[in-house]
Each structure stands twice: as C-alpha cells, then as structure tokens.
C-alpha cells in the first residue's frame, strides 16, 4: 500500500516531527513553522520554505491526456493570457489579424467609441471649415489684426471662463442630453451667423455676439465630450483613444480648410457657415444612439465643491499641475500664429485670405498635426510619452522659427506640415499622460482645466499678439513664441513630476 493510500485509509493526518517540531517555550509551535496545507504531499518541502506541491486527483471517468494534448493545452492557455495582443472580432477590424493593446486600431475595435468618434469627426470638419473662413472673412472685412483677435477671442475665450462649469456639468448631469442640447444650439447659431454674413454690410457687433454665443455653447459641451470618449474603451486602449481624439481634431483641420478654401472664393462666407450648421446633425445622431457607461458619483462633493474639485487635483498632484502649466504656457505664447495665420500669410507670403493657397497652407498645417497625433497611437505607441514631449518641444521651436522667417510659399508648405507634426505630437502625449492618471468621477472637471489650458488661453494670446504685431511685426511675435517653446522643452520634465519613465 502506498504512502498516500495509507494516509487516506486512516482518514487523518499523521503528525511528524519535521511538520510540527516541539516548542521550547511552551506548547505553541514557532511562528516560522507553517502547518501543512490540505491536500499536499507531506515531507516534500522544508518547513518555512517553498509552498508544498498540490496533490493531483484525476477526475473519475476521465482518461489521462497524452503528452501532445497537454502541450497543446499549455500553448493555448499561454496565448490566452498574453496581455498585449488580442484577436479583433469587430466588423471593422479583421478577426484573423491581431491588434496591439493601446493602439488606435484597438480603440476603433469598440463600436460605441467608433460611432461617437465618427459623428463628432464630421461635425468638427464643419467647425474648422467655419473657424478658418471666419478669420479670413473678418480680416477681409476690416483689414485689422485686432478685429481678427477679437473674433478669435469671442470664439474660444468662453473656454477659459466657462470650461470649469462645463466640466462640473459633465460630472453631474446626463452627458448625452448635455451634448445633444449644446450641439443643437450651435446648429441654430451657425445658421444665424450665415444670415449675418450674407448681408451687404454685416454689423461687426452682431458678428462678435453671434460668435460669442457659439463659443459659450462649445465651452459648456467640450469637457463632456472629452470626458466621454475615453470611457467608451477599456483602460488598456486609452492611449489609442486619446490619439484618435487628436487625430479627429487635426484631420478636420485638413479637410475643413480644404473644403472652405474651395467654397469661400466661389460662394462667399454664408454658404460655408450654413454647411457647418448641417454637420452638427451627424454629432447629434451619433451621441443619441450610443449608450454611455454609468459613472461613479462622488457623494462627498456638493455645490461649489464640485466646481473646485479639479483645482484641488491640480494643487495636490504635481504631474497634473506640470502638464496643465506646460500646455497653458504653450497656448498663450507659442500658438498665436494659429489665430493670426491670415495676417502672416498676407504679410510674409503674399497670399490673400480668400485664395486657395491660403486654404492649402492651413490644411497643410492641419495635415501635419493629424500625422503627429496618429503617430502617438501607432509608430510611437510603445515610446515614452515624457521623452516625446521634450524632444517635440525642441522640434516645434526650431520649425516655428523657420515658419516665421520663410518668405517662399514653396518652402512654407513643407515647414507647415512638419510644424503640425511636432505640435500635436507634444499635445497628444501630454493629453495621454493626463488621461491615464485621472479617476473617472473627476475626469470631466480636470479635462475642463485641460480645455482651458489648451484652448482657453489661445484667444488671449492671439488678442495680445494682434495688438503687438500692429506696432512691431507678425514675424517678431512668432519668433517670441518659438523662444518660449524652447524653454518649455526644459520645463516639461514629466518624469521628475512623477510621470512615466523612459521606455
């Protein structure tokens, strides 16, 4: 009779000295000696050392598998546990081709994200078509960089003052209803703007007021949209989702100005603004049919505490604080050329804002920005985002200086593309690190601060730069922004602030 059979026949555990040695100070065994685990092979491990081997109990009526069958089972089990690759079964992604977690392709495998992303992408194409043509229309109407700065401030300035309220609303009310209501409001206001632009002598005050109302609706909805999209994918695919968010914004900068550059010279500004109004319907439909995940509510924060929760995160988290400070400084001093692009093209390159060449210049910048954003979720998916930020700032500084000094359109187009790549490689990396370090119940309010830093400070910089350019030159303003970007390459050390280390 075997040892195991004998023990089972007796029905109890036979005590052995090496399992429970006698205590020297009493009846209690030493703490380093662990009692044997049930179902283990006794006497095969030293006391206090490795875990005992479990006993194998073959199931009754089940034949023992062959060696080849066991090897196949182990191989399939290891493949199932592999974390970084997954077989896609979605209609968009071929199920026979595995995709890598954290990439743009992995994010697109999730239908809710894909539907909302596609609908808002169509809406953003119309928005950027209107944004670019609005600046050109204002400059042709007044020939004043100051008025262009005022229009730009009316358009994006509400992000600075109302994004916090929009972030609190995104964490309190139903995000779907909030987004649909604000999209419909912008639809109506864009039709009003088209009517004003169709007049022979449009009122400047009415134009600014209408653009300001559109900016308010956008400021109240932008934090909700920024908070919703990352929740439509699992956390391992968050980097790909953030990358696609940036791609959406910048691909629309390519397609929108290209369409506007064709429509504006042929038909004027009014049809462009009316076409933008219709594109909001795509976003409304996509948001309405997509189920949003339920959010965890923080019952400890009520009233004003909800509004200030994002600021408390910034105060206590050095990584979030450094990311937002970096983005706000870049937007304030280095991105003034975005709003003053019509004046820069006219003064340095001899391009009229109504010309197709100007539309292509802006589209080239948007194309580069889209390439920079998509590279974070594809080519640079496994690279350290902290290193990309610092190297990207150096490249952005050099290319921005070249863009300010170039006087040939043939050189301006490739420089604009490269400038866009560096610009949004930095922005997308910062946004990815920020999103990966946020709790979902605070995401809306912290992302509202991101929107304030990213978009809300730009109109202030454009407004100030427009006034300075009137007394100096547009070239001097852009060169100053390049110098600030070089300083940010030193300051934006995310590893020192607690961010991800180098890959």
C-alpha atoms as one frame of an Amber mdcrd trajectory, in Angstrom:
protein
   0.000   0.000   0.000   1.382   3.369  -0.969   2.064   6.246   1.334  -0.839
   8.367   0.006  -3.260   5.464   0.096  -2.287   4.647   3.635  -2.851   8.184
   4.780  -6.220   8.299   3.026  -7.206   4.948   4.600  -6.516   6.189   8.082
  -8.588   9.305   7.358  -6.437  11.696   9.386  -3.067  13.459   9.224  -0.205
  11.680  10.911   1.881  14.169  12.856   5.580  14.203  12.090   8.354  15.952
  13.961   9.563  17.933  10.905   5.995  19.169  10.277   5.367  20.387  13.831
   8.542  20.305  15.931   8.093  20.621  19.655   8.138  24.107  21.112  10.897
  25.014  23.522   8.972  27.617  25.426   5.537  26.074  25.542   3.078  24.036
  23.565   2.676  26.580  20.737   4.892  25.969  17.666   7.243  28.719  16.402
   5.722  31.306  14.089   8.130  30.437  11.274   6.715  26.931  11.015   3.615
  26.793   8.849   1.081  23.955   9.205   0.896  21.807   6.101  -1.659  22.869
   3.539  -4.575  20.479   2.979  -4.095  18.177   0.023  -0.301  18.430  -0.150
   2.345  15.723  -0.370   3.883  15.543   3.075   7.569  15.567   3.689   8.491
  17.016   0.269   9.277  20.583   1.377  11.353  22.042   4.157   9.437  23.846
   6.850   9.017  27.568   6.339  10.283  27.313   2.758   8.626  26.794  -0.616
   4.926  26.129  -0.970   4.067  22.404  -0.870   3.165  20.695  -4.085  -0.560
  20.171  -4.601  -1.811  16.649  -4.949  -3.282  15.646  -8.250  -6.696  13.977
  -8.114  -7.755  12.713 -11.527 -11.444  13.135 -12.185 -13.431   9.878 -12.196
 -14.210   8.602 -15.654 -11.764  10.965 -17.379  -8.893   9.490 -19.356  -5.415
  10.891 -18.838  -4.413  13.222 -21.708  -1.444  12.417 -23.862   1.761  14.451
 -23.821   0.937  16.215 -27.112  -2.531  17.142 -25.847  -1.073  18.630 -22.677
   1.464  20.654 -24.676  -1.282  21.994 -26.949  -3.397  22.970 -23.939  -0.476
  24.797 -22.307   0.266  26.667 -25.549  -3.363  27.766 -25.943  -3.531  28.817
 -22.289  -0.368  30.928 -22.622  -1.738  32.574 -25.750  -4.997  33.399 -23.969
  -3.082  35.021 -21.085  -0.940  37.170 -23.395  -1.835  40.780 -22.397  -0.636
  42.891 -25.257  -2.344  41.244 -28.226  -5.962  40.394 -28.806  -7.963  38.959
 -31.659 -10.404  41.503 -33.003 -13.909  40.276 -33.722 -15.428  43.596 -34.713
 -16.729  44.154 -38.223 -14.247  46.963 -38.803 -11.178  45.020 -37.670 -10.275
  41.727 -39.366 -10.619  38.938 -36.841  -7.706  36.997 -38.359  -5.229  39.820
 -37.713  -4.317  40.508 -34.051  -4.006  44.089 -32.877  -1.885  45.554 -30.122
  -3.441  46.977 -26.971  -3.177  50.742 -26.588  -3.106  51.446 -30.328  -5.577
  53.396 -32.430  -6.692  50.176 -34.108  -7.562  48.640 -30.757  -9.672  51.679
 -29.820 -11.558  51.546 -33.123 -12.486  47.922 -32.432 -15.058  49.183 -29.891
 -18.279  50.154 -31.662 -19.552  52.843 -29.198 -16.268  54.715 -29.460 -16.197
  54.367 -33.240 -19.740  55.699 -33.703 -19.268  58.773 -31.489 -15.814  59.406
 -32.907 -17.119  59.303 -36.481 -20.123  61.544 -35.804 -18.140  64.189 -33.968
 -15.446  63.987 -36.637 -17.958  65.035 -39.299 -19.113  67.877 -37.055 -15.537
  69.029 -36.430 -14.883  69.171 -40.170 -17.642  71.761 -40.431 -16.445  73.579
 -37.316 -12.913  74.046 -38.624 -14.244  74.979 -42.021 -16.121  77.786 -40.267
 -13.230  78.720 -37.954 -10.722  79.266 -40.749 -13.137  81.098 -43.035 -14.367
  83.255 -40.142 -10.841  84.574 -39.537 -10.343  85.212 -43.260 -13.785  86.856
 -43.516 -13.059  89.138 -40.553  -9.664  90.149 -41.931 -11.080  90.952 -45.383
 -13.936  92.873 -43.798 -11.728  95.146 -41.660  -8.060  94.617 -42.650  -7.330
  94.675 -38.918  -5.410  92.062 -36.959  -7.030  93.445 -33.810 -10.541  92.602
 -35.068  -9.353  89.123 -36.035  -8.084  88.748 -32.474 -11.456  89.894 -31.108
 -13.302  87.333 -33.252 -10.894  84.622 -32.178 -11.354  85.585 -28.527 -15.151
  85.518 -28.884 -14.893  82.090 -30.451 -12.570  80.400 -27.942 -12.496  82.804
 -24.989 -15.519  81.180 -23.285 -13.404  78.048 -22.854 -11.282  79.989 -20.374
 -14.206  81.209 -18.275 -16.887  78.532 -18.663 -14.988  75.280 -19.140 -14.937
  74.707 -15.366 -18.723  74.989 -15.257 -18.950  72.697 -18.271 -16.717  70.161
 -16.535 -18.895  70.206 -13.413 -21.989  69.724 -15.578 -20.290  66.812 -17.332
 -19.836  65.060 -13.963 -23.330  65.886 -12.639 -25.966  65.841 -15.398 -26.622
  63.297 -18.120 -23.767  63.748 -20.582 -25.788  62.608 -23.572 -28.530  65.184
 -23.060 -25.998  67.936 -22.365 -24.071  67.183 -25.560 -27.181  66.955 -27.728
 -28.576  70.246 -26.375 -25.330  72.136 -26.951 -24.860  70.684 -30.442 -28.365
  71.783 -31.425 -27.724  75.260 -30.008 -24.595  75.607 -32.134 -26.548  74.406
 -35.169 -29.098  77.213 -34.793 -26.451  79.857 -34.080 -24.415  78.836 -37.137
 -27.458  79.452 -39.322 -27.787  82.896 -37.699 -24.114  83.577 -38.453 -24.688
  82.580 -42.083 -27.534  85.095 -42.289 -25.336  87.871 -40.893 -22.520  87.063
 -43.324 -24.938  87.178 -46.264 -25.749  90.858 -45.588 -24.088  93.510 -47.741
 -22.742  95.387 -44.724 -22.733  93.000 -41.760 -22.670  94.504 -38.292 -19.383
  93.881 -36.516 -21.075  93.884 -33.117 -23.658  91.320 -34.250 -20.921  89.126
 -35.715 -18.936  89.154 -32.481 -22.075  88.498 -30.396 -23.116  85.515 -32.522
 -19.616  84.037 -32.482 -19.508  84.555 -28.699 -22.777  82.624 -28.277 -21.372
  79.742 -30.325 -18.268  79.823 -28.136 -20.379  79.610 -24.963 -22.232  76.530
 -26.224 -18.940  74.934 -27.207 -17.368  75.681 -23.808 -20.253  74.007 -21.973
 -20.104  70.852 -24.103 -16.379  70.370 -24.786 -15.489  68.957 -21.313 -18.321
  66.431 -21.554 -17.134  65.203 -24.947 -13.519  64.996 -23.743 -14.672  63.001
 -20.717 -16.992  60.664 -22.642 -14.737  59.382 -25.423 -12.085  57.766 -23.153
 -14.815  55.926 -21.199 -16.032  54.143 -24.338 -12.893  51.956 -24.414 -11.219
  49.834 -21.705  -8.262  51.373 -19.919  -5.601  49.379 -21.844  -6.826  51.044
 -25.067  -6.942  54.556 -23.609  -3.760  55.740 -25.346  -5.211  54.779 -28.717
  -8.480  56.567 -27.937  -6.706  59.779 -26.915  -4.571  59.558 -30.040  -7.684
  59.224 -32.190  -9.256  62.203 -30.427  -6.308  64.292 -31.523  -6.406  62.757
 -34.998 -10.063  63.704 -35.256  -9.355  67.300 -34.334  -6.477  67.636 -36.733
  -7.830  65.655 -39.647 -10.776  68.040 -39.507  -8.231  70.870 -39.720  -7.113
  69.356 -43.015 -10.497  68.571 -44.560 -12.354  71.620 -43.212  -9.998  74.324
 -44.521  -9.629  72.457 -47.816 -13.412  72.452 -48.350 -13.716  76.023 -47.093
 -10.859  77.110 -49.338 -12.879  75.919 -52.339 -16.291  77.206 -51.209 -15.239
  80.625 -49.880 -13.715  82.045 -53.103 -16.619  80.703 -55.155 -19.666  81.381
 -52.947 -18.585  83.573 -50.013 -18.739  83.015 -46.271 -22.503  82.497 -45.819
 -22.731  79.070 -47.560 -19.717  77.871 -45.569 -21.376  78.779 -42.266 -24.658
  77.157 -43.367 -22.860  73.952 -44.354 -21.227  73.866 -40.930 -24.653  74.115
 -39.292 -25.779  70.930 -41.045 -22.743  68.950 -39.876 -23.911  69.189 -36.256
 -26.641  66.678 -37.149 -24.009  63.943 -37.501 -22.804  64.517 -33.948 -26.354
  64.632 -32.557 -27.284  61.327 -34.204 -24.092  59.549 -33.106 -24.376  60.700
 -29.490 -28.074  59.874 -29.211 -27.801  56.249 -30.395 -24.707  55.368 -28.330
 -25.107  54.004 -24.777 -22.760  55.776 -22.387 -21.277  53.874 -19.418 -22.633
  54.628 -15.971 -20.437  56.867 -13.852 -19.446  56.522 -10.232 -20.711  59.544
  -8.329 -18.757  61.207  -5.547 -21.418  61.964  -2.950 -18.931  63.811  -0.725
 -18.801  66.781  -3.089 -21.769  69.070  -3.452 -22.336  72.565  -4.749 -19.221
  74.661  -5.053 -17.081  71.682  -4.064 -17.836  70.073  -7.410 -16.611  73.146
  -9.260 -13.378  73.291  -7.264 -12.578  69.565  -7.329 -10.477  69.909 -10.478
  -8.417  72.705  -8.918  -7.805  70.548  -5.829  -6.429  67.784  -8.042  -4.067
  70.291  -9.673  -2.922  71.590  -6.296  -2.125  68.163  -4.847  -0.893  66.308
  -7.948   2.463  67.625  -9.266   2.176  65.668 -12.533  -1.231  67.114 -13.425
  -0.036  70.574 -12.388   3.034  70.428 -14.623   1.060  69.135 -17.613  -1.540
  71.905 -17.373   1.069  74.613 -16.762   3.060  73.453 -19.783   0.000  73.411
 -22.037  -1.267  76.806 -20.857   2.132  78.456 -21.401   2.465  76.971 -24.873
  -1.053  78.063 -25.843  -0.611  81.580 -24.504   2.733  82.447 -26.084   3.552
  79.932 -28.833   0.218  79.394 -30.616  -0.654  82.978 -31.512   0.296  82.234
 -35.123  -2.751  79.918 -35.401  -5.185  82.810 -34.979  -3.064  85.271 -36.942
  -2.457  82.919 -39.871  -4.311  85.191 -42.369  -2.063  88.145 -41.487   1.077
  86.001 -41.513   0.230  84.564 -44.942  -0.553  88.015 -46.337   2.489  89.839
 -44.912   5.178  87.164 -45.291   3.956  85.062 -48.228   1.772  87.445 -50.226
  -1.298  85.159 -50.013  -4.789  86.637 -49.923  -7.045  85.071 -47.252  -9.657
  84.320 -49.936  -7.141  82.442 -52.105  -6.882  78.687 -52.446  -3.203  78.896
 -51.489  -4.102  80.150 -48.017  -6.578  77.324 -47.534  -3.950  74.800 -48.569
  -1.398  76.344 -46.189  -3.742  75.937 -43.244  -4.702  72.464 -44.451  -1.013
  71.518 -44.615  -0.574  72.567 -41.001  -3.632  70.500 -40.071  -2.329  67.517
 -42.034   0.920  67.608 -40.091  -0.977  67.896 -36.817  -3.060  64.834 -37.738
   0.092  62.873 -38.580   1.672  63.904 -35.280  -1.402  62.804 -33.353  -1.813
  59.442 -35.087   1.886  58.650 -34.622   1.353  58.535 -30.842  -1.118  55.674
 -31.237   0.824  53.826 -33.954   4.537  54.332 -34.610   5.284  55.787 -31.163
   2.773  53.713 -29.169   5.495  52.000 -27.143   7.702  55.049 -26.644   7.958
  57.143 -23.501   5.459  59.998 -23.697   7.679  62.070 -21.400  10.575  61.845
 -23.847   8.309  62.625 -26.818   7.132  65.803 -25.073  10.637  67.185 -24.510
  12.017  66.295 -27.940   8.808  67.500 -29.558   9.156  70.923 -27.955  12.676
  71.278 -29.349  11.496  70.371 -32.857   8.454  72.651 -32.543  10.634  75.596
 -31.502  13.012  75.215 -34.458  10.221  74.726 -37.005   8.195  77.659 -35.662
  11.211  79.941 -36.086  11.614  78.695 -39.661   7.918  79.314 -40.328   8.275
  82.904 -39.119  11.310  83.591 -41.311  10.351  81.820 -44.552   9.257  84.079
 -47.421   8.550  81.472 -50.099   5.260  79.603 -50.405   7.087  76.577 -51.810
   9.053  76.322 -48.547   6.170  77.351 -46.306   4.032  74.305 -47.175   6.503
  71.583 -46.046   7.501  73.630 -42.992   3.827  73.947 -42.031   3.375  70.170
 -42.277   6.435  69.449 -40.113   5.377  72.133 -37.642   1.980  70.469 -37.292
   3.605  67.074 -36.663   5.750  68.403 -33.819   2.885  70.484 -32.419   0.412
  67.653 -31.951   2.941  65.003 -31.042   3.523  67.175 -27.962  -0.165  67.895
 -27.314  -1.286  64.278 -27.747   1.472  62.966 -25.477   0.558  65.448 -22.747
  -3.131  64.586 -23.060  -2.440  60.838 -22.963  -0.392  61.049 -19.762  -3.069
  63.247 -18.186  -5.945  60.899 -19.094  -4.081  57.860 -17.814  -3.746  59.462
 -14.361  -7.366  60.563 -13.821 -10.204  58.903 -11.923 -13.395  58.756 -13.977
 -15.560  60.640 -11.460 -13.117  63.608 -11.698 -12.325  63.308 -15.397 -14.835
  65.904 -16.594 -13.651  68.629 -14.214  -9.934  68.040 -14.755 -10.403  67.824
 -18.522 -12.223  71.151 -18.290  -8.980  72.615 -16.950  -7.132  70.943 -19.821
  -9.500  72.590 -22.296  -8.951  75.919 -20.550  -5.191  75.451 -20.824  -5.285
  74.142 -24.388  -7.956  76.315 -25.987  -8.964  78.956 -23.466  -5.614  80.725
 -23.265  -5.060  80.784 -27.052  -7.524  83.651 -27.701  -5.854  85.764 -25.002
  -2.503  85.185 -26.675  -3.948  85.964 -30.113  -5.616  89.129 -28.802  -2.367
  90.360 -27.241  -0.236  89.244 -30.193  -2.518  91.041 -32.639  -2.022  94.306
 -30.777   1.750  93.770 -30.543   2.010  92.842 -34.235   0.321  96.125 -35.166
   3.233  98.056 -33.612   6.059  95.594 -34.422   5.626  92.736 -36.904   3.972
  89.352 -37.114   7.439  87.800 -37.520   8.626  89.139 -34.154   5.546  87.751
 -32.412   6.042  84.259 -33.854   9.779  84.233 -33.044   8.993  85.070 -29.426
   6.662  82.073 -29.321   9.463  79.859 -30.647  11.757  81.011 -27.829   9.104
  80.186 -25.214   8.687  76.689 -26.692  12.418  76.083 -26.278  12.162  76.984
 -22.581   9.244  74.563 -22.220  11.441  71.754 -23.547  13.442  72.161 -20.320
  10.452  72.681 -18.011   8.246  69.824 -19.265  10.074  67.080 -17.364   7.167
  64.745 -16.633   9.391  62.041 -15.136  10.583  64.453 -12.461   6.954  65.347
 -11.734   6.002  61.704 -11.237   5.081  60.703 -14.774   6.030  57.608 -16.778
   9.709  56.855 -17.082  11.654  56.429 -20.293  10.850  53.396 -22.427
